[in-house]
Short mmCIF file of C-alpha atoms and ligand atoms in Angstrom, two decimals:
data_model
loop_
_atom_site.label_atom_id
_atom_site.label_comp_id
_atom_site.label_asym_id
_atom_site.label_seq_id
_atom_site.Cartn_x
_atom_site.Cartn_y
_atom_site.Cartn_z
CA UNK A 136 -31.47 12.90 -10.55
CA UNK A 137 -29.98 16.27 -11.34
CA UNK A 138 -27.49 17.60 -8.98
CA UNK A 139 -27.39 21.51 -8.29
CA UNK A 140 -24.16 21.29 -9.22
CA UNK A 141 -21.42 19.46 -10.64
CA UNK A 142 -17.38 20.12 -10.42
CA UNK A 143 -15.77 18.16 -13.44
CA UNK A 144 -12.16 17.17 -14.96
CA UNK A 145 -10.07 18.20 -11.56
CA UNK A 146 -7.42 17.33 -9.50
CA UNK A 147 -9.36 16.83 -6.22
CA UNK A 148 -7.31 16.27 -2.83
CA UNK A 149 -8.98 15.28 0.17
CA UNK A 150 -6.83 15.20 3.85
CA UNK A 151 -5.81 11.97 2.66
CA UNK A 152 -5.61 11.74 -1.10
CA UNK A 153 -5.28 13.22 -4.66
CA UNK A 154 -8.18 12.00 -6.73
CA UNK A 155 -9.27 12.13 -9.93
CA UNK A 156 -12.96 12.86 -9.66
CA UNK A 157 -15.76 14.96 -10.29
CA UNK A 158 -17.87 16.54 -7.28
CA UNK A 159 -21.21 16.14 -7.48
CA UNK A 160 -23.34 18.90 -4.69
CA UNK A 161 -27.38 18.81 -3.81
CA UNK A 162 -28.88 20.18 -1.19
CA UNK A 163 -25.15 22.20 -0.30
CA UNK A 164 -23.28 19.00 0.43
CA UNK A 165 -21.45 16.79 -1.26
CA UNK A 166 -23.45 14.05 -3.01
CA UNK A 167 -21.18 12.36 -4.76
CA UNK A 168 -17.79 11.96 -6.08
CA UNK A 169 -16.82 9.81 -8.73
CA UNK A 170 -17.45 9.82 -12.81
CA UNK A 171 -20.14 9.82 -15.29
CA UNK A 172 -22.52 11.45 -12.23
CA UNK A 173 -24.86 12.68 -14.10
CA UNK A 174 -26.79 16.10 -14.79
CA UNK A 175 -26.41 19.31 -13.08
CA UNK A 176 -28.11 22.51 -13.22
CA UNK A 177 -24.20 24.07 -12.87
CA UNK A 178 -21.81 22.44 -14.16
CA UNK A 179 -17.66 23.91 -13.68
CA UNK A 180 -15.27 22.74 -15.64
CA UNK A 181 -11.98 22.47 -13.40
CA UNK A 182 -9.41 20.86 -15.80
CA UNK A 183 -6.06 21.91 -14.95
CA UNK A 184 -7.62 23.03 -11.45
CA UNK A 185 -6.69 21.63 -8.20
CA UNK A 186 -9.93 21.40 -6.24
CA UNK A 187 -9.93 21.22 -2.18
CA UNK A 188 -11.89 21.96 0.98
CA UNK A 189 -12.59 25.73 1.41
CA UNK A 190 -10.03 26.56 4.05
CA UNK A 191 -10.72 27.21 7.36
CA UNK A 192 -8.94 30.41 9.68
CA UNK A 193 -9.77 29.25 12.86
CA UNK A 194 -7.16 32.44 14.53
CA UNK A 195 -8.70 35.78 13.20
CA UNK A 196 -9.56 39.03 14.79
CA UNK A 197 -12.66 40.89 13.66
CA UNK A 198 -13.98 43.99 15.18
CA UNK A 199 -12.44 43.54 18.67
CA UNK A 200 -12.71 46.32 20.60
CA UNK A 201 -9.25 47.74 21.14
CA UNK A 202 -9.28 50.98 23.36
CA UNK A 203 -7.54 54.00 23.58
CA UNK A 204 -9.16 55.02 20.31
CA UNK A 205 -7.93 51.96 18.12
CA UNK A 206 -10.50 50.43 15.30
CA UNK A 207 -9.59 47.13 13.77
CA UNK A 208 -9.80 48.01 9.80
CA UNK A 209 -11.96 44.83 9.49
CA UNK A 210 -15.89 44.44 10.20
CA UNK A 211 -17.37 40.71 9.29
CA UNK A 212 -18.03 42.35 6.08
CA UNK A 213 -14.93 42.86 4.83
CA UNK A 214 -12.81 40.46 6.95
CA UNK A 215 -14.79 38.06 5.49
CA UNK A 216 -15.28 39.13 1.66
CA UNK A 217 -11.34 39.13 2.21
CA UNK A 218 -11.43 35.55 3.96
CA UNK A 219 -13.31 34.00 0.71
CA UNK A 220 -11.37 35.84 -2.22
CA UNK A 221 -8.08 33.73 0.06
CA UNK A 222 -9.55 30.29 -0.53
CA UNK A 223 -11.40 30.43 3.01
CA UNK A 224 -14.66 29.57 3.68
CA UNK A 225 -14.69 29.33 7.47
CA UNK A 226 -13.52 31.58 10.05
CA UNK A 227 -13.21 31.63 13.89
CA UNK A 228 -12.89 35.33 15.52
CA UNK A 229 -12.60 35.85 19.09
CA UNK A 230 -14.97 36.81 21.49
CA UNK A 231 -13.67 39.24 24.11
CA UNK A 232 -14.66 38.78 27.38
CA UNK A 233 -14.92 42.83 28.89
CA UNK A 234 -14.79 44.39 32.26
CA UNK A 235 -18.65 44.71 33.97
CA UNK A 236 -20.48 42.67 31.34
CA UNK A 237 -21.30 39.03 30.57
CA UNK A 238 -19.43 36.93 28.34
CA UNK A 239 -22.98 36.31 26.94
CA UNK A 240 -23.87 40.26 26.40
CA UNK A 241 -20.62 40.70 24.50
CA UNK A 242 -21.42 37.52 22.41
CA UNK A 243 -24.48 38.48 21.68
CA UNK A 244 -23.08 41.78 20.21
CA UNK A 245 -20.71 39.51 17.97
CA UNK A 246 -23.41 37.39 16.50
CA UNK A 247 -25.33 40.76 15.50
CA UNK A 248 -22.12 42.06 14.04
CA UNK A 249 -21.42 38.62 12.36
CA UNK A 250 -25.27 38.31 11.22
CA UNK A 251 -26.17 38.75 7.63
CA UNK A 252 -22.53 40.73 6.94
CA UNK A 253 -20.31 37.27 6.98
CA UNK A 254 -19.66 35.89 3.31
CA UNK A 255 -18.69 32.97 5.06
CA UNK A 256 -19.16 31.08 7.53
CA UNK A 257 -17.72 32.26 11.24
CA UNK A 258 -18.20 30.14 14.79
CA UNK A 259 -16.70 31.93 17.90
CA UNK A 260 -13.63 31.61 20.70
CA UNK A 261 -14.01 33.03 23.99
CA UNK A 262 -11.33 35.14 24.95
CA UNK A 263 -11.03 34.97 29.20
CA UNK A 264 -9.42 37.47 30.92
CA UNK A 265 -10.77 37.50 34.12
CA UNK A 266 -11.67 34.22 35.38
CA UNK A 267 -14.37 35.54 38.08
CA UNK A 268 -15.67 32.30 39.87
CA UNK A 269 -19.07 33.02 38.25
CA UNK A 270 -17.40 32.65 34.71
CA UNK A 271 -15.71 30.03 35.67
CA UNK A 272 -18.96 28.39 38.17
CA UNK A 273 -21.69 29.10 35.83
CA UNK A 274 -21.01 31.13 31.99
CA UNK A 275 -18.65 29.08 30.77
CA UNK A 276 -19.72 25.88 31.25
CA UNK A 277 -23.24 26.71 29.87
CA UNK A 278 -21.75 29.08 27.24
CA UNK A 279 -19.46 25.59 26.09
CA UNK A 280 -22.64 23.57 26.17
CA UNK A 281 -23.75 25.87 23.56
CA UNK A 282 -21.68 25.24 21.21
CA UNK A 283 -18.71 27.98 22.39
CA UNK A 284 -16.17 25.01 23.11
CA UNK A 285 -12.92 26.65 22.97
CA UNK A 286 -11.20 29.74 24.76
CA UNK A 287 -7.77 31.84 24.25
CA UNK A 288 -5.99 33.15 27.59
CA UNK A 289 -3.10 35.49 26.93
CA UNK A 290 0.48 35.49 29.43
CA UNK A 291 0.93 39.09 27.73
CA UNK A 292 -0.50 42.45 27.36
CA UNK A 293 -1.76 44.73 30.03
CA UNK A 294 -4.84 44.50 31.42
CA UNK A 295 -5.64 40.84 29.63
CA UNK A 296 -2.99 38.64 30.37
CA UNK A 297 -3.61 35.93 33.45
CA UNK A 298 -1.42 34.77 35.51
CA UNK A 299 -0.50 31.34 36.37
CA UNK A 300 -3.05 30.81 39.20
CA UNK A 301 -5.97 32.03 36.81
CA UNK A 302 -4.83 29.91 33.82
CA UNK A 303 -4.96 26.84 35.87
CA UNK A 304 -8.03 27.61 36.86
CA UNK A 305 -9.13 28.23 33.50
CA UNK A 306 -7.35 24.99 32.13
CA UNK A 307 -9.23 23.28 34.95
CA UNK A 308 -12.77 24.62 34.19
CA UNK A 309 -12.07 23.65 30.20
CA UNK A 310 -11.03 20.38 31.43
CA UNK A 311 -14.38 19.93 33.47
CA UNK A 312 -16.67 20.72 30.71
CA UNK A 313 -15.28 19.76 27.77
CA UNK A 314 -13.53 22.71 26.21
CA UNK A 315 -10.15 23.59 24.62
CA UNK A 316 -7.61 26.07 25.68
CA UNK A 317 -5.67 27.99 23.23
CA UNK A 318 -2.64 30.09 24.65
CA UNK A 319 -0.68 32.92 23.53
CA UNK A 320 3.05 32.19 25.11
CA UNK A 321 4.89 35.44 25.35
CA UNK A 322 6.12 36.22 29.58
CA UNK A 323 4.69 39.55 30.02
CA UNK A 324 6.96 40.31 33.13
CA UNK A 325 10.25 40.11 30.93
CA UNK A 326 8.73 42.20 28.65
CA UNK A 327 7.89 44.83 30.85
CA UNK A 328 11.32 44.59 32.21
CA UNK A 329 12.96 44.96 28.84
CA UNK A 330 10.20 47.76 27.78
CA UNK A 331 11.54 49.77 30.51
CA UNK A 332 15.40 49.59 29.75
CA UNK A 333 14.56 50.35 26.44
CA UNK A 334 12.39 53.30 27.09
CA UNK A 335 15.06 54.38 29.97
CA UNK A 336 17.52 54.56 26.52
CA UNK A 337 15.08 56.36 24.51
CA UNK A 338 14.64 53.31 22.01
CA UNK A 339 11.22 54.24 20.76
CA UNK A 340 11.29 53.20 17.25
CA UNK A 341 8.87 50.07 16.14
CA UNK A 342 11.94 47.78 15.65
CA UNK A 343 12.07 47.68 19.46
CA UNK A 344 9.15 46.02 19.30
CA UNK A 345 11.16 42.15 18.22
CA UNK A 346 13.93 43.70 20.66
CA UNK A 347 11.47 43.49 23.80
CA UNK A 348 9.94 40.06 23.18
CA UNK A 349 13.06 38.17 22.11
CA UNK A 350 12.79 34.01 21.99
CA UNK A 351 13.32 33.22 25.47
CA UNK A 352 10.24 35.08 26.13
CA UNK A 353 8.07 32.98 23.88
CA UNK A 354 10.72 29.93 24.77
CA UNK A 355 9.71 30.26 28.46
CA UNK A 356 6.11 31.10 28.23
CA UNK A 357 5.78 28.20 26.33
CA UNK A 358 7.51 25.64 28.34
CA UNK A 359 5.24 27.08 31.07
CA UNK A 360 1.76 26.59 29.70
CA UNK A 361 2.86 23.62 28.55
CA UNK A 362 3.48 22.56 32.16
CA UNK A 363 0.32 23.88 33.67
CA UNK A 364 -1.25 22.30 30.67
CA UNK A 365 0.49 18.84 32.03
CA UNK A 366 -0.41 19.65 35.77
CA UNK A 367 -4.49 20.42 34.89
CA UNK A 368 -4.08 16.96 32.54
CA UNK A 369 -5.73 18.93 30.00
CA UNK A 370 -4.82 19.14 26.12
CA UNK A 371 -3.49 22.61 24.94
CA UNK A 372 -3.13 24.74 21.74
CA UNK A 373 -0.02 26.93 21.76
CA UNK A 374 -1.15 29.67 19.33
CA UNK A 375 0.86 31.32 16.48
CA UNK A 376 4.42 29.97 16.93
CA UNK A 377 7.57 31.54 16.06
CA UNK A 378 10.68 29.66 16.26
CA UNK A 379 12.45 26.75 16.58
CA UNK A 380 13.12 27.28 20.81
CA UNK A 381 9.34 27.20 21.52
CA UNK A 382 8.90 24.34 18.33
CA UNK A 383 11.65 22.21 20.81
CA UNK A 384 9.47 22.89 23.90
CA UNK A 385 6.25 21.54 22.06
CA UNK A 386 8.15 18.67 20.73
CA UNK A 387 10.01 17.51 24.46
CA UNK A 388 5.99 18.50 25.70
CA UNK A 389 4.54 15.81 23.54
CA UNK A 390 7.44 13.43 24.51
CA UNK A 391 6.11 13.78 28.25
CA UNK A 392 2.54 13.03 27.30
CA UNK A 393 0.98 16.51 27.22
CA UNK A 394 -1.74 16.85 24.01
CA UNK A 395 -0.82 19.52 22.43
CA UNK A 396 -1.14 21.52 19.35
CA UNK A 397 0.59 23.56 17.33
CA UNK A 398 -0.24 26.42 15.39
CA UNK A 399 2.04 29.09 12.92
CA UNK A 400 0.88 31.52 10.63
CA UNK A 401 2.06 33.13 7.45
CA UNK A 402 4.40 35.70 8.94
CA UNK A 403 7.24 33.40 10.91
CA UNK A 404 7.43 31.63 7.28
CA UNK A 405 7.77 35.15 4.85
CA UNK A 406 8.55 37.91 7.11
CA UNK A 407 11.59 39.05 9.44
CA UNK A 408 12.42 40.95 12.52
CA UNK A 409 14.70 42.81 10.00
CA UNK A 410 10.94 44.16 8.25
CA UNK A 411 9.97 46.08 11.60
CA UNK A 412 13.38 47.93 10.91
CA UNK A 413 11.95 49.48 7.76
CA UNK A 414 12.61 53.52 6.97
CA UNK A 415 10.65 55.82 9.21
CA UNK A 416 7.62 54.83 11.18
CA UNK A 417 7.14 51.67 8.02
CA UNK A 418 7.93 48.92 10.47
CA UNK A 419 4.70 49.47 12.60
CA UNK A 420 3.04 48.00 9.70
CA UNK A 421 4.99 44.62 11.04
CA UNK A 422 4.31 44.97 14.71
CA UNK A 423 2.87 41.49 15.72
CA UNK A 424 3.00 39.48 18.81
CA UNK A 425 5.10 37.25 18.87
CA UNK A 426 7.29 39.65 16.39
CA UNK A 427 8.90 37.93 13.59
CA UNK A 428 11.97 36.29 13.73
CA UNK A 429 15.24 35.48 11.31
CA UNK A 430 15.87 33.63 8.30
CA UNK A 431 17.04 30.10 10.76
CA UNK A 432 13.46 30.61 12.45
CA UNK A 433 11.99 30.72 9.13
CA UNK A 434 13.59 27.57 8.34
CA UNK A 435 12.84 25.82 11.91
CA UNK A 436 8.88 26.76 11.22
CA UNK A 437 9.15 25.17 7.75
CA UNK A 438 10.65 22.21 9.72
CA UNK A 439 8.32 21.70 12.02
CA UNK A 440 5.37 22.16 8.87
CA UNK A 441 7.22 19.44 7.50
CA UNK A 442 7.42 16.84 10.68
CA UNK A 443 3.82 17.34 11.52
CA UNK A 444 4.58 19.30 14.87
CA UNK A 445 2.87 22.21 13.26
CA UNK A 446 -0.93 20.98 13.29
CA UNK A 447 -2.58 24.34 11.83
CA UNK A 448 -1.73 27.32 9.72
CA UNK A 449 -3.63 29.90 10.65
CA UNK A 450 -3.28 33.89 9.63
CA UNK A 451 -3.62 35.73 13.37
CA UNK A 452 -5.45 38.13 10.98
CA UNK A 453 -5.46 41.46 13.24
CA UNK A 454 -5.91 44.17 10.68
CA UNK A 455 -5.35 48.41 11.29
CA UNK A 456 -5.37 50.92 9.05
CA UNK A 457 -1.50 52.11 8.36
CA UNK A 458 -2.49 55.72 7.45
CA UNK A 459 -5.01 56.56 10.31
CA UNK A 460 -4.83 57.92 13.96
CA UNK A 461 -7.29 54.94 15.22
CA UNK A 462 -4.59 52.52 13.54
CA UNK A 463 -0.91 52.25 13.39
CA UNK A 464 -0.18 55.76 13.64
CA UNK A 465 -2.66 56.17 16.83
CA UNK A 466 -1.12 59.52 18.30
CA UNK A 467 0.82 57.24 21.19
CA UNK A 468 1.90 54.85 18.74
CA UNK A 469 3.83 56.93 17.24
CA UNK A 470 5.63 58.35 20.28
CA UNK A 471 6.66 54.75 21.11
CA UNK A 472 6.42 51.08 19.85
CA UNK A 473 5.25 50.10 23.06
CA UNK A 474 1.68 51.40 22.09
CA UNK A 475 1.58 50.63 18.09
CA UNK A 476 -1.38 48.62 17.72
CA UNK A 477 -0.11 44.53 17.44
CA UNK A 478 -1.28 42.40 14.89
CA UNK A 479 -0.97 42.38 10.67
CA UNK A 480 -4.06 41.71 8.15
CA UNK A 481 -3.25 38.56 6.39
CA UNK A 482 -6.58 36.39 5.97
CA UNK A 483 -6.39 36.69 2.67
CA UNK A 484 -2.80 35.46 1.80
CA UNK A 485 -2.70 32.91 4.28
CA UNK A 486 -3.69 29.99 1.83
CA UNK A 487 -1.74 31.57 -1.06
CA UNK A 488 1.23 32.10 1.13
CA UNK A 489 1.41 28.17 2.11
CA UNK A 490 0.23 27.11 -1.19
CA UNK A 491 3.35 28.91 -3.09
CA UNK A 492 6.02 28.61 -0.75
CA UNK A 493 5.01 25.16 0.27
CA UNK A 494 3.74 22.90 -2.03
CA UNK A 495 5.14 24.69 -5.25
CA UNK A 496 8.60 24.34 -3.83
CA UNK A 497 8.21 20.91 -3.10
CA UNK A 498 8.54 21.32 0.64
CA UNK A 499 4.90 19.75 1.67
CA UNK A 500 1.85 17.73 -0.78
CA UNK A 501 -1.29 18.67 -1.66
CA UNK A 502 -2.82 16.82 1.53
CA UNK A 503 -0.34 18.85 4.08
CA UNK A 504 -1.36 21.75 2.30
CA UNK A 505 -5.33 20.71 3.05
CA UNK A 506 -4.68 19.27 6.28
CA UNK A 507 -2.82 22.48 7.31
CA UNK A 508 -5.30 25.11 6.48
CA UNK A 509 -8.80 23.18 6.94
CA UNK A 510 -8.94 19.48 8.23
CA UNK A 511 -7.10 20.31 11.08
CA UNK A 512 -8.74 22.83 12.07
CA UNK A 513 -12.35 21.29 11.46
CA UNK A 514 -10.93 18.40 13.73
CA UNK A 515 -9.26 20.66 16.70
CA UNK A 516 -12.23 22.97 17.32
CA UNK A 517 -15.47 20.54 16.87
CA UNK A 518 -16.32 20.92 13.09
CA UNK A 519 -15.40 17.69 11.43
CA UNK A 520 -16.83 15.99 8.87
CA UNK A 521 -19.14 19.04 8.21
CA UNK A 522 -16.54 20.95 7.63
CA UNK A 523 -12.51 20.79 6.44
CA UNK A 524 -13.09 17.98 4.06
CA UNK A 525 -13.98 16.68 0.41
CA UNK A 526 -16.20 13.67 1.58
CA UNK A 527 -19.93 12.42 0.84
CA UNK A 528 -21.90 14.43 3.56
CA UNK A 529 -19.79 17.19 4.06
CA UNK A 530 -20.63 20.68 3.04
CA UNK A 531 -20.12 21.86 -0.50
CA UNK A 532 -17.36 24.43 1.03
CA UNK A 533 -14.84 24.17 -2.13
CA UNK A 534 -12.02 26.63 -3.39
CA UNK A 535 -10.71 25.75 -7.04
CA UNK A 536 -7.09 26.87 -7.57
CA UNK A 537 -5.25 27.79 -11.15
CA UNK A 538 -1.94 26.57 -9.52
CA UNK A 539 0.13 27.77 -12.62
CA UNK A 540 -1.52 31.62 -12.29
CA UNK A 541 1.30 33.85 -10.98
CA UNK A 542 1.66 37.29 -9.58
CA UNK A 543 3.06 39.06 -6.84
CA UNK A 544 0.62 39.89 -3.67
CA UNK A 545 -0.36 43.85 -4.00
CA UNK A 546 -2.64 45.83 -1.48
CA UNK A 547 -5.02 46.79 -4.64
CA UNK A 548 -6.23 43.25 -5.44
CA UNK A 549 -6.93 42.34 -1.70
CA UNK A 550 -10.56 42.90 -0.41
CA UNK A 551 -9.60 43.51 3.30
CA UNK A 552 -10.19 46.94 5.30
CA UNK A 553 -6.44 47.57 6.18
CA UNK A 554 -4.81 50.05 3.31
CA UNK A 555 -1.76 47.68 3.38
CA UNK A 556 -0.57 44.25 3.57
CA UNK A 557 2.73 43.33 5.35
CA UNK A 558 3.26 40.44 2.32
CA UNK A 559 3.11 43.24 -0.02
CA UNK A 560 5.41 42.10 -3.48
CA UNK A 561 5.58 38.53 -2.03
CA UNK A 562 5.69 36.66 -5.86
CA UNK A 563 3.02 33.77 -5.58
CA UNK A 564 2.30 30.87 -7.79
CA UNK A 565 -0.78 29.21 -7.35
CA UNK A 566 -3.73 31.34 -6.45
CA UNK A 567 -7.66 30.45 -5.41
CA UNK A 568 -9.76 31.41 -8.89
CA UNK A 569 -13.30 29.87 -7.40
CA UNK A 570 -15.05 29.82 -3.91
CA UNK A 571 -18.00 27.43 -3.33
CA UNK A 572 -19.95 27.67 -0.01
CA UNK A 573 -22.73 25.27 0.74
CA UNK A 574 -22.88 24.36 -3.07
CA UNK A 575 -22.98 28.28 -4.07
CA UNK A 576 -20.26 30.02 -6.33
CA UNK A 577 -19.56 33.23 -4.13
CA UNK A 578 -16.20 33.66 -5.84
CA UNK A 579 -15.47 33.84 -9.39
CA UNK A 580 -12.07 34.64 -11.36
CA UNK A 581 -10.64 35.77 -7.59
CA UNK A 582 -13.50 38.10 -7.33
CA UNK A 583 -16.80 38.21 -5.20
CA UNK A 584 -19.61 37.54 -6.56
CA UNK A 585 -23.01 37.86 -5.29
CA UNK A 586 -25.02 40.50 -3.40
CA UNK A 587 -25.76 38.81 -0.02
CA UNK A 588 -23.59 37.54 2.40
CA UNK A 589 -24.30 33.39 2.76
CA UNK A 590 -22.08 32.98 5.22
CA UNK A 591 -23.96 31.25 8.47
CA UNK A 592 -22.82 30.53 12.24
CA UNK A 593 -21.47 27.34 13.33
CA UNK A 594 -22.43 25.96 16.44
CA UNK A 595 -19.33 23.25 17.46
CA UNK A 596 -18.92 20.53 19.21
CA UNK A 597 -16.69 19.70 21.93
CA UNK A 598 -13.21 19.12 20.28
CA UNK A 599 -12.49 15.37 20.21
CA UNK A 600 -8.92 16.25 21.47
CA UNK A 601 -10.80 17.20 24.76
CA UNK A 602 -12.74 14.10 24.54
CA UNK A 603 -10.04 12.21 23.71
CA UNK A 604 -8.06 13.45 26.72
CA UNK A 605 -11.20 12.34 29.27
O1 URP B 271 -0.07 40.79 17.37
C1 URP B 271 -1.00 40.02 17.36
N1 URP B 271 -0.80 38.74 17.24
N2 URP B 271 -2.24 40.51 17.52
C2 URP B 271 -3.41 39.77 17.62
C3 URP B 271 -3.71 39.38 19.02
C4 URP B 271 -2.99 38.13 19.36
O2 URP B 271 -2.15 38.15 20.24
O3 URP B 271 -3.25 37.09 18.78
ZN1 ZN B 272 -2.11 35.97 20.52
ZN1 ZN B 273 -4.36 36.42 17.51
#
């Protein structure tokens, strides 16, 4: 038979293992893997290549509504174009869940944002912030029967945060029907407190923003979802992780039997608190939540990559334009840090990020490095074996990396819609130079190629960590 395509002469590495084998894909799986396979209408020659699963974002924000006259700089088109030229090939956004309209309305706006603009493919979170007893009774259990099988709640930020009442009964209803929670830790009441001394002192300036949320807020947030995760009996993701106090509250968690995972992202590896305390109004462009920490964080977070207690590596892409007054220098923004837009653009960089600092330094393999920013995430939210592995019967989702090519990170060869990036100058070894998705070349030499968006939605199943909790 002749394949539609054939991947030849490179180092392949599966969540397990570092083969030497071609890639055989018909159909937009995987057909075969081995030698001598035989024709192919394409055939790439990836000598010298290191050849793994497309990688898979499963914490990204994409044209969220934001208020007060914010805009995200990304729409699925570019988030996405961005998400591919990275390595990626799967994303999960977040579906916000908004005052006097069904979760199912807003979704249904997502998927028409999502459809025909996506480059790859994208499933959906939920994101609940007010768990009505008819969200709880009736939409969520149907929405999770179709496919919508995880939700975030936040402890922080006005106006979305839940208290402790509502996120048990949120834990409860995800542990009733199958789905899995995913929780940002940060204790909005200490925050608030510490916003106000600060503002009573006139400290406006972005760098207040790491000052406000210091460790023991994460520290303590964490240790409590952790326990109402425990009390519900219901597994947990603690979501983009920042230091080593919250890494010890995962690790004691798992010691007392709670499931949980554990997620960091790019910026608690690269960046520092000391980067929000940039000249002038600069820091905003490192305003994130939780902020980033200091150099022994850094190296606590590399730790816990190391041990396993870090399950994924995701990017908490959240991208605004730097230059703009619906973006980081929003007219209130820039009278205080208190209303500078959170979140950095990094969906891009994630994959290069890891792959450079991590496995070209010697601190984690090839299969860590594949495990981290795909399996893992294929297996946590209900996606594996389609997706997040190199395996007979998967889908052809493939990124080829030149892990010799070098050059810094600069804001002109990323594809996102932000007009910076926070990892700006960052010197990286080892970048992706070819995206397959479902057996189709949609980047070539680091660039897009193609003129329509492939990218499809994925319907999930119920994560087996759930089911393996029941
Ligand atoms: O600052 C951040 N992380 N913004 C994105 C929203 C969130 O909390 O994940
Ligand atoms: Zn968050
Ligand atoms: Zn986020």
């Amino acid at each position: 038979m002749t394949y539609d395509l054939l991947i030849r002469g490179g180092t392949v590495v599966t969540s397990r293992e570092v083969l030497s084998v071609d890639i055989a894909v018909s159909g937009g799986r995987i057909a075969a893997l081995g030698h001598d396979l035989g024709p192919a209408t394409r055939e790439i020659d990836a000598t010298g290549k290191i050849v793994v699963p497309g990688g898979i974002d499963s914490h990204v924000h994409i044209a969220q509504p934001q208020g007060g006259g914010v805009v995200m700089a990304d729409g699925f088109d570019s988030a996405t174009r961005s998400a591919i030229c990275g390595g990626t090939t799967t994303v999960l956004p977040f579906c916000l869940q908004e005052d006097d309209r069904t979760m199912r309305e807003v979704l249904t706006e997502y998927h028409a944002k999502a459809e025909g603009q996506s480059w790859c493919d994208v499933s959906f979170h939920l994101i609940v912030t007010d768990p009505t007893p008819s969200l709880l009774g009736q939409e969520l259990p149907a929405l999770i029967e179709d496919g919508y099988t995880s939700f975030k709640v936040f402890m922080t930020y006005e106006g979305l945060r839940l208290d402790d009442h509502e996120i048990l009964l949120t834990m409860d209803c995800a542990r009733e029907h199958g789905a899995l929670v995913m929780v940002h830790c940060e204790n909005e009441d200490a925050i608030r407190f510490l916003v106000d001394k600060h503002l009573a002192r006139g400290d406006v300036a972005p760098k207040f923003h790491a000052t406000t949320r210091p460790v023991p807020v994460e520290r303590e947030a964490t240790n409590r979802a952790l326990s109402l995760s425990e009390i519900v009996d219901t597994p947990v993701v603690i979501v983009h992780v920042s230091n080593g106090a919250a890494i010890d509250e995962i690790r004691r968690a798992r010691g007392w039997g709670v499931k949980v995972t554990a997620e960091t992202c790019p910026q608690y590896l690269v960046l520092t608190e000391d980067d929000l305390d940039r000249e002038g109004w600069e820091g905003a462009k490192y305003v994130c939540s939780p902020p980033p920490r200091d150099r022994q964080a850094q190296a606590d977070c590399w730790a816990a990559i190391q041990d396993g207690t870090f399950d994924l590596f995701s990017s908490d892409h959240c991208p605004f334009v730097f230059e703009s007054d619906t973006g980081k220098k929003t007219p209130d923004g820039l009278k205080s840090f208190r209303r500078i837009p959170n979140g950095i653009p990094g969906i891009e960089t994630r994959l290069p990020i890891l792959f450079s600092e991590g496995v070209r330094t010697g601190r984690i393999g090839l299969t860590e490095f594949v495990r981290l920013g795909a399996t893992n995430h294929a297996k946590s939210y209900g996606l594996y074996p389609q997706k997040g592995e190199i395996a007979v019967g998967s889908d052809a989702d493939i990124a080829i990396w030149d892990p010799s090519l070098t050059r810094p990170i600069t804001q002109d060869r990323l594809h996102h819609g932000s007009d910076y990036t926070p990892f700006e100058g960052i010197e990286i070894t080892g970048w992706p130079v070819m995206t397959i998705l479902g057996g189709a070349v949609i980047v070539e030499d680091g660039e897009p190629v193609g003129d329509v968006p492939r990218g499809r939605y994925l319907k999930r199943d119920r994560s087996p960590l759930v089911a393996d909790a029941s």
